[in-house]
One Martini backbone bead per residue (centre of mass of N, CA, C, O) as a GRO file, in nm:
protein
  317
    1UNK     BB    1  -8.893 -15.178  -3.468
    2UNK     BB    2  -8.670 -14.930  -3.422
    3UNK     BB    3  -8.857 -14.692  -3.332
    4UNK     BB    4  -8.954 -14.836  -3.061
    5UNK     BB    5  -8.654 -14.789  -2.920
    6UNK     BB    6  -8.699 -14.499  -2.920
    7UNK     BB    7  -8.710 -14.257  -2.725
    8UNK     BB    8  -8.875 -14.028  -2.595
    9UNK     BB    9  -8.867 -13.740  -2.775
   10UNK     BB   10  -8.610 -13.575  -2.925
   11UNK     BB   11  -8.476 -13.622  -3.254
   12UNK     BB   12  -8.142 -13.605  -3.376
   13UNK     BB   13  -7.935 -13.487  -3.660
   14UNK     BB   14  -7.586 -13.545  -3.745
   15UNK     BB   15  -7.405 -13.391  -4.013
   16UNK     BB   16  -7.113 -13.442  -4.159
   17UNK     BB   17  -6.815 -13.403  -4.291
   18UNK     BB   18  -6.672 -13.499  -4.650
   19UNK     BB   19  -6.759 -13.406  -4.906
   20UNK     BB   20  -6.835 -13.649  -5.123
   21UNK     BB   21  -6.928 -13.834  -4.882
   22UNK     BB   22  -7.205 -13.678  -4.825
   23UNK     BB   23  -7.401 -13.865  -4.988
   24UNK     BB   24  -7.449 -14.063  -4.750
   25UNK     BB   25  -7.682 -13.906  -4.613
   26UNK     BB   26  -7.901 -14.001  -4.806
   27UNK     BB   27  -7.892 -14.302  -4.720
   28UNK     BB   28  -7.949 -14.257  -4.421
   29UNK     BB   29  -8.227 -14.123  -4.447
   30UNK     BB   30  -8.363 -14.363  -4.579
   31UNK     BB   31  -8.322 -14.563  -4.341
   32UNK     BB   32  -8.480 -14.397  -4.131
   33UNK     BB   33  -8.750 -14.396  -4.280
   34UNK     BB   34  -8.784 -14.708  -4.295
   35UNK     BB   35  -8.772 -14.724  -3.965
   36UNK     BB   36  -8.962 -14.481  -3.855
   37UNK     BB   37  -8.787 -14.227  -3.806
   38UNK     BB   38  -8.818 -13.921  -3.641
   39UNK     BB   39  -8.708 -13.606  -3.722
   40UNK     BB   40  -8.678 -13.292  -3.531
   41UNK     BB   41  -8.363 -13.231  -3.590
   42UNK     BB   42  -8.086 -13.046  -3.759
   43UNK     BB   43  -7.727 -13.076  -3.816
   44UNK     BB   44  -7.465 -12.910  -4.016
   45UNK     BB   45  -7.150 -12.982  -4.191
   46UNK     BB   46  -7.094 -12.870  -4.478
   47UNK     BB   47  -7.219 -13.117  -4.654
   48UNK     BB   48  -7.424 -13.149  -4.419
   49UNK     BB   49  -7.559 -12.875  -4.469
   50UNK     BB   50  -7.666 -12.928  -4.749
   51UNK     BB   51  -7.835 -13.184  -4.692
   52UNK     BB   52  -7.991 -13.066  -4.450
   53UNK     BB   53  -8.134 -12.837  -4.606
   54UNK     BB   54  -8.281 -13.018  -4.809
   55UNK     BB   55  -8.428 -13.193  -4.603
   56UNK     BB   56  -8.575 -12.952  -4.455
   57UNK     BB   57  -8.717 -12.875  -4.746
   58UNK     BB   58  -8.820 -13.157  -4.894
   59UNK     BB   59  -8.573 -13.244  -5.142
   60UNK     BB   60  -8.405 -13.519  -5.129
   61UNK     BB   61  -8.505 -13.682  -5.379
   62UNK     BB   62  -8.425 -13.478  -5.598
   63UNK     BB   63  -8.125 -13.475  -5.528
   64UNK     BB   64  -8.063 -13.768  -5.576
   65UNK     BB   65  -8.129 -13.772  -5.880
   66UNK     BB   66  -7.912 -13.560  -5.954
   67UNK     BB   67  -7.644 -13.692  -5.838
   68UNK     BB   68  -7.667 -13.957  -6.014
   69UNK     BB   69  -7.585 -13.771  -6.286
   70UNK     BB   70  -7.304 -13.723  -6.220
   71UNK     BB   71  -6.995 -13.603  -6.354
   72UNK     BB   72  -6.687 -13.489  -6.408
   73UNK     BB   73  -6.765 -13.240  -6.579
   74UNK     BB   74  -6.980 -13.123  -6.383
   75UNK     BB   75  -6.791 -13.074  -6.146
   76UNK     BB   76  -6.604 -12.866  -6.291
   77UNK     BB   77  -6.836 -12.652  -6.339
   78UNK     BB   78  -6.840 -12.568  -6.021
   79UNK     BB   79  -6.546 -12.440  -6.079
   80UNK     BB   80  -6.495 -12.101  -6.014
   81UNK     BB   81  -6.226 -11.964  -6.111
   82UNK     BB   82  -5.994 -11.747  -5.947
   83UNK     BB   83  -5.809 -11.515  -5.839
   84UNK     BB   84  -5.580 -11.547  -5.583
   85UNK     BB   85  -5.686 -11.433  -5.263
   86UNK     BB   86  -5.909 -11.628  -5.073
   87UNK     BB   87  -5.964 -11.824  -5.330
   88UNK     BB   88  -6.008 -12.042  -5.606
   89UNK     BB   89  -6.323 -12.051  -5.537
   90UNK     BB   90  -6.611 -11.864  -5.533
   91UNK     BB   91  -6.921 -12.024  -5.522
   92UNK     BB   92  -7.166 -11.946  -5.709
   93UNK     BB   93  -7.241 -12.229  -5.822
   94UNK     BB   94  -7.308 -12.352  -5.553
   95UNK     BB   95  -7.534 -12.158  -5.485
   96UNK     BB   96  -7.714 -12.238  -5.726
   97UNK     BB   97  -7.752 -12.529  -5.638
   98UNK     BB   98  -7.893 -12.480  -5.366
   99UNK     BB   99  -8.141 -12.315  -5.481
  100UNK     BB  100  -8.280 -12.569  -5.619
  101UNK     BB  101  -8.338 -12.722  -5.308
  102UNK     BB  102  -8.445 -12.459  -5.161
  103UNK     BB  103  -8.756 -12.344  -5.060
  104UNK     BB  104  -8.641 -12.166  -4.835
  105UNK     BB  105  -8.489 -11.860  -4.731
  106UNK     BB  106  -8.528 -11.927  -4.424
  107UNK     BB  107  -8.460 -12.100  -4.137
  108UNK     BB  108  -8.730 -12.029  -3.978
  109UNK     BB  109  -8.929 -12.159  -4.217
  110UNK     BB  110  -8.874 -12.436  -4.153
  111UNK     BB  111  -9.018 -12.744  -4.067
  112UNK     BB  112  -8.715 -12.817  -3.996
  113UNK     BB  113  -8.491 -12.780  -3.776
  114UNK     BB  114  -8.189 -12.572  -3.841
  115UNK     BB  115  -7.830 -12.609  -3.812
  116UNK     BB  116  -7.522 -12.428  -3.893
  117UNK     BB  117  -7.176 -12.474  -3.947
  118UNK     BB  118  -6.905 -12.253  -3.867
  119UNK     BB  119  -6.601 -12.048  -3.912
  120UNK     BB  120  -6.402 -11.816  -3.768
  121UNK     BB  121  -6.120 -11.700  -3.919
  122UNK     BB  122  -6.004 -11.513  -3.687
  123UNK     BB  123  -6.073 -11.696  -3.411
  124UNK     BB  124  -6.176 -12.013  -3.451
  125UNK     BB  125  -6.474 -12.013  -3.402
  126UNK     BB  126  -6.777 -12.123  -3.352
  127UNK     BB  127  -7.065 -12.106  -3.579
  128UNK     BB  128  -7.417 -12.078  -3.527
  129UNK     BB  129  -7.666 -12.110  -3.767
  130UNK     BB  130  -8.027 -12.018  -3.717
  131UNK     BB  131  -8.060 -11.767  -3.913
  132UNK     BB  132  -8.160 -11.682  -4.221
  133UNK     BB  133  -7.988 -11.747  -4.493
  134UNK     BB  134  -7.940 -12.057  -4.620
  135UNK     BB  135  -7.738 -12.030  -4.853
  136UNK     BB  136  -7.525 -11.870  -4.696
  137UNK     BB  137  -7.476 -12.084  -4.476
  138UNK     BB  138  -7.385 -12.313  -4.662
  139UNK     BB  139  -7.156 -12.164  -4.802
  140UNK     BB  140  -6.989 -12.124  -4.543
  141UNK     BB  141  -6.964 -12.430  -4.456
  142UNK     BB  142  -6.810 -12.503  -4.747
  143UNK     BB  143  -6.547 -12.316  -4.690
  144UNK     BB  144  -6.257 -12.409  -4.780
  145UNK     BB  145  -5.954 -12.325  -4.711
  146UNK     BB  146  -5.812 -12.205  -5.019
  147UNK     BB  147  -6.062 -12.282  -5.210
  148UNK     BB  148  -6.287 -12.113  -5.085
  149UNK     BB  149  -6.437 -11.838  -5.043
  150UNK     BB  150  -6.534 -11.653  -4.810
  151UNK     BB  151  -6.792 -11.545  -4.587
  152UNK     BB  152  -6.955 -11.245  -4.535
  153UNK     BB  153  -7.071 -11.186  -4.187
  154UNK     BB  154  -7.107 -10.945  -3.970
  155UNK     BB  155  -6.782 -10.883  -4.025
  156UNK     BB  156  -6.723 -11.182  -4.097
  157UNK     BB  157  -6.527 -11.473  -4.173
  158UNK     BB  158  -6.651 -11.766  -4.324
  159UNK     BB  159  -6.600 -12.119  -4.278
  160UNK     BB  160  -6.553 -12.431  -4.233
  161UNK     BB  161  -6.708 -12.616  -3.979
  162UNK     BB  162  -6.504 -12.870  -3.968
  163UNK     BB  163  -6.265 -12.730  -3.806
  164UNK     BB  164  -6.445 -12.758  -3.515
  165UNK     BB  165  -6.722 -12.945  -3.621
  166UNK     BB  166  -6.765 -13.229  -3.801
  167UNK     BB  167  -6.979 -13.343  -3.567
  168UNK     BB  168  -7.289 -13.197  -3.450
  169UNK     BB  169  -7.389 -13.305  -3.160
  170UNK     BB  170  -7.403 -13.068  -2.964
  171UNK     BB  171  -7.600 -12.898  -3.133
  172UNK     BB  172  -7.841 -13.094  -3.117
  173UNK     BB  173  -7.865 -13.085  -2.809
  174UNK     BB  174  -7.914 -12.769  -2.803
  175UNK     BB  175  -8.197 -12.819  -2.963
  176UNK     BB  176  -8.328 -13.068  -2.765
  177UNK     BB  177  -8.203 -13.340  -2.795
  178UNK     BB  178  -8.223 -13.678  -2.647
  179UNK     BB  179  -8.163 -13.808  -2.937
  180UNK     BB  180  -7.868 -13.917  -3.126
  181UNK     BB  181  -7.782 -13.907  -3.472
  182UNK     BB  182  -7.468 -13.986  -3.631
  183UNK     BB  183  -7.243 -13.874  -3.904
  184UNK     BB  184  -6.924 -14.015  -3.988
  185UNK     BB  185  -6.669 -13.927  -4.251
  186UNK     BB  186  -6.361 -13.961  -4.113
  187UNK     BB  187  -6.342 -14.255  -4.106
  188UNK     BB  188  -6.043 -14.471  -4.113
  189UNK     BB  189  -5.845 -14.709  -4.263
  190UNK     BB  190  -5.528 -14.750  -4.233
  191UNK     BB  191  -5.258 -14.771  -4.394
  192UNK     BB  192  -4.984 -14.929  -4.439
  193UNK     BB  193  -4.755 -14.735  -4.243
  194UNK     BB  194  -4.943 -14.548  -4.120
  195UNK     BB  195  -5.071 -14.336  -3.920
  196UNK     BB  196  -5.265 -14.381  -3.648
  197UNK     BB  197  -5.604 -14.325  -3.602
  198UNK     BB  198  -5.814 -14.314  -3.368
  199UNK     BB  199  -6.078 -14.459  -3.265
  200UNK     BB  200  -6.365 -14.388  -3.105
  201UNK     BB  201  -6.339 -14.640  -2.895
  202UNK     BB  202  -6.093 -14.536  -2.794
  203UNK     BB  203  -5.871 -14.484  -2.545
  204UNK     BB  204  -5.711 -14.246  -2.387
  205UNK     BB  205  -5.372 -14.210  -2.281
  206UNK     BB  206  -5.413 -13.899  -2.310
  207UNK     BB  207  -5.443 -13.582  -2.324
  208UNK     BB  208  -5.575 -13.376  -2.545
  209UNK     BB  209  -5.567 -13.133  -2.749
  210UNK     BB  210  -5.712 -12.854  -2.784
  211UNK     BB  211  -5.909 -12.770  -3.052
  212UNK     BB  212  -5.865 -12.459  -3.067
  213UNK     BB  213  -5.554 -12.475  -3.088
  214UNK     BB  214  -5.549 -12.645  -3.345
  215UNK     BB  215  -5.692 -12.441  -3.524
  216UNK     BB  216  -5.493 -12.205  -3.493
  217UNK     BB  217  -5.246 -12.354  -3.613
  218UNK     BB  218  -5.376 -12.416  -3.887
  219UNK     BB  219  -5.424 -12.127  -3.982
  220UNK     BB  220  -5.128 -12.044  -3.978
  221UNK     BB  221  -5.033 -12.254  -4.184
  222UNK     BB  222  -5.217 -12.169  -4.420
  223UNK     BB  223  -5.126 -11.875  -4.450
  224UNK     BB  224  -4.831 -11.952  -4.518
  225UNK     BB  225  -4.869 -12.175  -4.750
  226UNK     BB  226  -5.090 -11.991  -4.936
  227UNK     BB  227  -4.939 -11.718  -5.029
  228UNK     BB  228  -4.831 -11.863  -5.321
  229UNK     BB  229  -5.087 -11.930  -5.460
  230UNK     BB  230  -5.151 -12.073  -5.792
  231UNK     BB  231  -5.275 -12.213  -6.078
  232UNK     BB  232  -5.003 -12.322  -6.192
  233UNK     BB  233  -4.940 -12.495  -5.941
  234UNK     BB  234  -5.184 -12.672  -5.952
  235UNK     BB  235  -5.128 -12.799  -6.231
  236UNK     BB  236  -4.849 -12.908  -6.163
  237UNK     BB  237  -4.932 -13.089  -5.927
  238UNK     BB  238  -5.129 -13.269  -6.088
  239UNK     BB  239  -4.916 -13.377  -6.288
  240UNK     BB  240  -4.732 -13.517  -6.079
  241UNK     BB  241  -4.942 -13.716  -5.974
  242UNK     BB  242  -4.997 -13.857  -6.249
  243UNK     BB  243  -4.675 -13.956  -6.241
  244UNK     BB  244  -4.618 -14.045  -5.930
  245UNK     BB  245  -4.538 -13.821  -5.759
  246UNK     BB  246  -4.554 -13.577  -5.573
  247UNK     BB  247  -4.770 -13.397  -5.413
  248UNK     BB  248  -4.985 -13.152  -5.437
  249UNK     BB  249  -5.137 -12.887  -5.300
  250UNK     BB  250  -5.429 -12.996  -5.280
  251UNK     BB  251  -5.354 -13.261  -5.134
  252UNK     BB  252  -5.215 -13.137  -4.892
  253UNK     BB  253  -5.445 -12.962  -4.792
  254UNK     BB  254  -5.669 -13.183  -4.762
  255UNK     BB  255  -5.507 -13.379  -4.577
  256UNK     BB  256  -5.461 -13.180  -4.346
  257UNK     BB  257  -5.760 -13.130  -4.284
  258UNK     BB  258  -5.841 -13.426  -4.243
  259UNK     BB  259  -5.663 -13.483  -3.997
  260UNK     BB  260  -5.780 -13.265  -3.816
  261UNK     BB  261  -6.076 -13.358  -3.822
  262UNK     BB  262  -6.032 -13.636  -3.701
  263UNK     BB  263  -5.919 -13.544  -3.423
  264UNK     BB  264  -6.163 -13.370  -3.346
  265UNK     BB  265  -6.374 -13.593  -3.360
  266UNK     BB  266  -6.266 -13.770  -3.137
  267UNK     BB  267  -6.296 -13.558  -2.913
  268UNK     BB  268  -6.600 -13.482  -2.948
  269UNK     BB  269  -6.719 -13.780  -2.921
  270UNK     BB  270  -6.609 -13.821  -2.637
  271UNK     BB  271  -6.769 -13.579  -2.508
  272UNK     BB  272  -7.026 -13.625  -2.741
  273UNK     BB  273  -7.203 -13.885  -2.757
  274UNK     BB  274  -7.398 -14.065  -2.938
  275UNK     BB  275  -7.642 -14.309  -2.970
  276UNK     BB  276  -7.587 -14.311  -3.289
  277UNK     BB  277  -7.315 -14.433  -3.497
  278UNK     BB  278  -7.231 -14.345  -3.834
  279UNK     BB  279  -6.967 -14.522  -4.047
  280UNK     BB  280  -6.879 -14.507  -4.341
  281UNK     BB  281  -6.700 -14.684  -4.602
  282UNK     BB  282  -6.492 -14.410  -4.768
  283UNK     BB  283  -6.169 -14.396  -4.810
  284UNK     BB  284  -6.166 -14.405  -5.145
  285UNK     BB  285  -6.295 -14.124  -5.138
  286UNK     BB  286  -6.249 -13.828  -5.268
  287UNK     BB  287  -6.303 -13.493  -5.267
  288UNK     BB  288  -6.414 -13.510  -5.600
  289UNK     BB  289  -6.617 -13.786  -5.586
  290UNK     BB  290  -6.928 -13.712  -5.672
  291UNK     BB  291  -6.966 -13.931  -5.917
  292UNK     BB  292  -7.007 -14.167  -5.676
  293UNK     BB  293  -7.305 -14.161  -5.565
  294UNK     BB  294  -7.418 -14.448  -5.566
  295UNK     BB  295  -7.204 -14.571  -5.375
  296UNK     BB  296  -7.229 -14.371  -5.139
  297UNK     BB  297  -7.529 -14.405  -5.075
  298UNK     BB  298  -7.521 -14.713  -5.028
  299UNK     BB  299  -7.324 -14.698  -4.783
  300UNK     BB  300  -7.500 -14.526  -4.603
  301UNK     BB  301  -7.733 -14.727  -4.592
  302UNK     BB  302  -7.578 -14.971  -4.482
  303UNK     BB  303  -7.465 -14.842  -4.221
  304UNK     BB  304  -7.740 -14.768  -4.100
  305UNK     BB  305  -7.869 -15.048  -4.093
  306UNK     BB  306  -7.654 -15.174  -3.910
  307UNK     BB  307  -7.684 -14.980  -3.661
  308UNK     BB  308  -7.987 -15.026  -3.619
  309UNK     BB  309  -7.961 -15.328  -3.565
  310UNK     BB  310  -7.779 -15.301  -3.317
  311UNK     BB  311  -7.979 -15.139  -3.152
  312UNK     BB  312  -8.206 -15.343  -3.158
  313UNK     BB  313  -8.047 -15.576  -3.017
  314UNK     BB  314  -7.958 -15.415  -2.754
  315UNK     BB  315  -8.291 -15.353  -2.696
  316UNK     BB  316  -8.479 -15.603  -2.748
  317UNK     BB  317  -8.672 -15.564  -3.039
   0.00000   0.00000   0.00000
């Protein structure tokens, strides 16, 4: 059994950001349960915060059954478009979705300790949410800048935690975990001719730019580029992409954030490597591909089983 090779002490699970790819976390959790691995604490960023909260609430199986029924039309129904002030989507429908699967109202009351990552929009600093309303915390961590409206909490505006910590390994360690299993959804095999993003196992040829400075520059870029954003431009951009022309604003925005998250992930995992790193192969799944749940969950399960087998073989169990 893989669980026999896990050292004694607290085992933590770090669930990374990745939009629709986040359903892979459901498959990973299933593989861990089958291996007999007990998770003692969990930290999640963005979609990882959503799945982590549901897992900590004990309703991961119910959520799996629900997401397997999702189709394109249902995904669009969750997009409550608003007049563009601080985000195109208000997020109230997402909040309602979370409430269906979270049994406890406060993070402190959960049977499984949970920390959720968000980003302070003003300072660009990481915010670790440890107590208080679970739904509010998840909603904050899911708030992709320019897409979802930020969440105001304690006088601050909170957005997507993946901007500063896409895979919260360090957070799980700070929760007291001596053994960390992490799920990275940012890893991609680059297309031919595209700029290569270094793999996690690559050695850095030179010192990387500090991640906080990278986040600050990205915020400045987003504020400048999104100042003119309106729904008509979104629709126009989508139409151009459908005709095979240049990408629209949503694609540019999401790809820019994805590139930034990938580079921050490389730096963070180099500084705080997990004991087991699971990287599902989901590069073909786009931002809104939530309706591919069956395929995504299956790949998460496969990737987890593979890495657990590798750990098992390396530890002669």
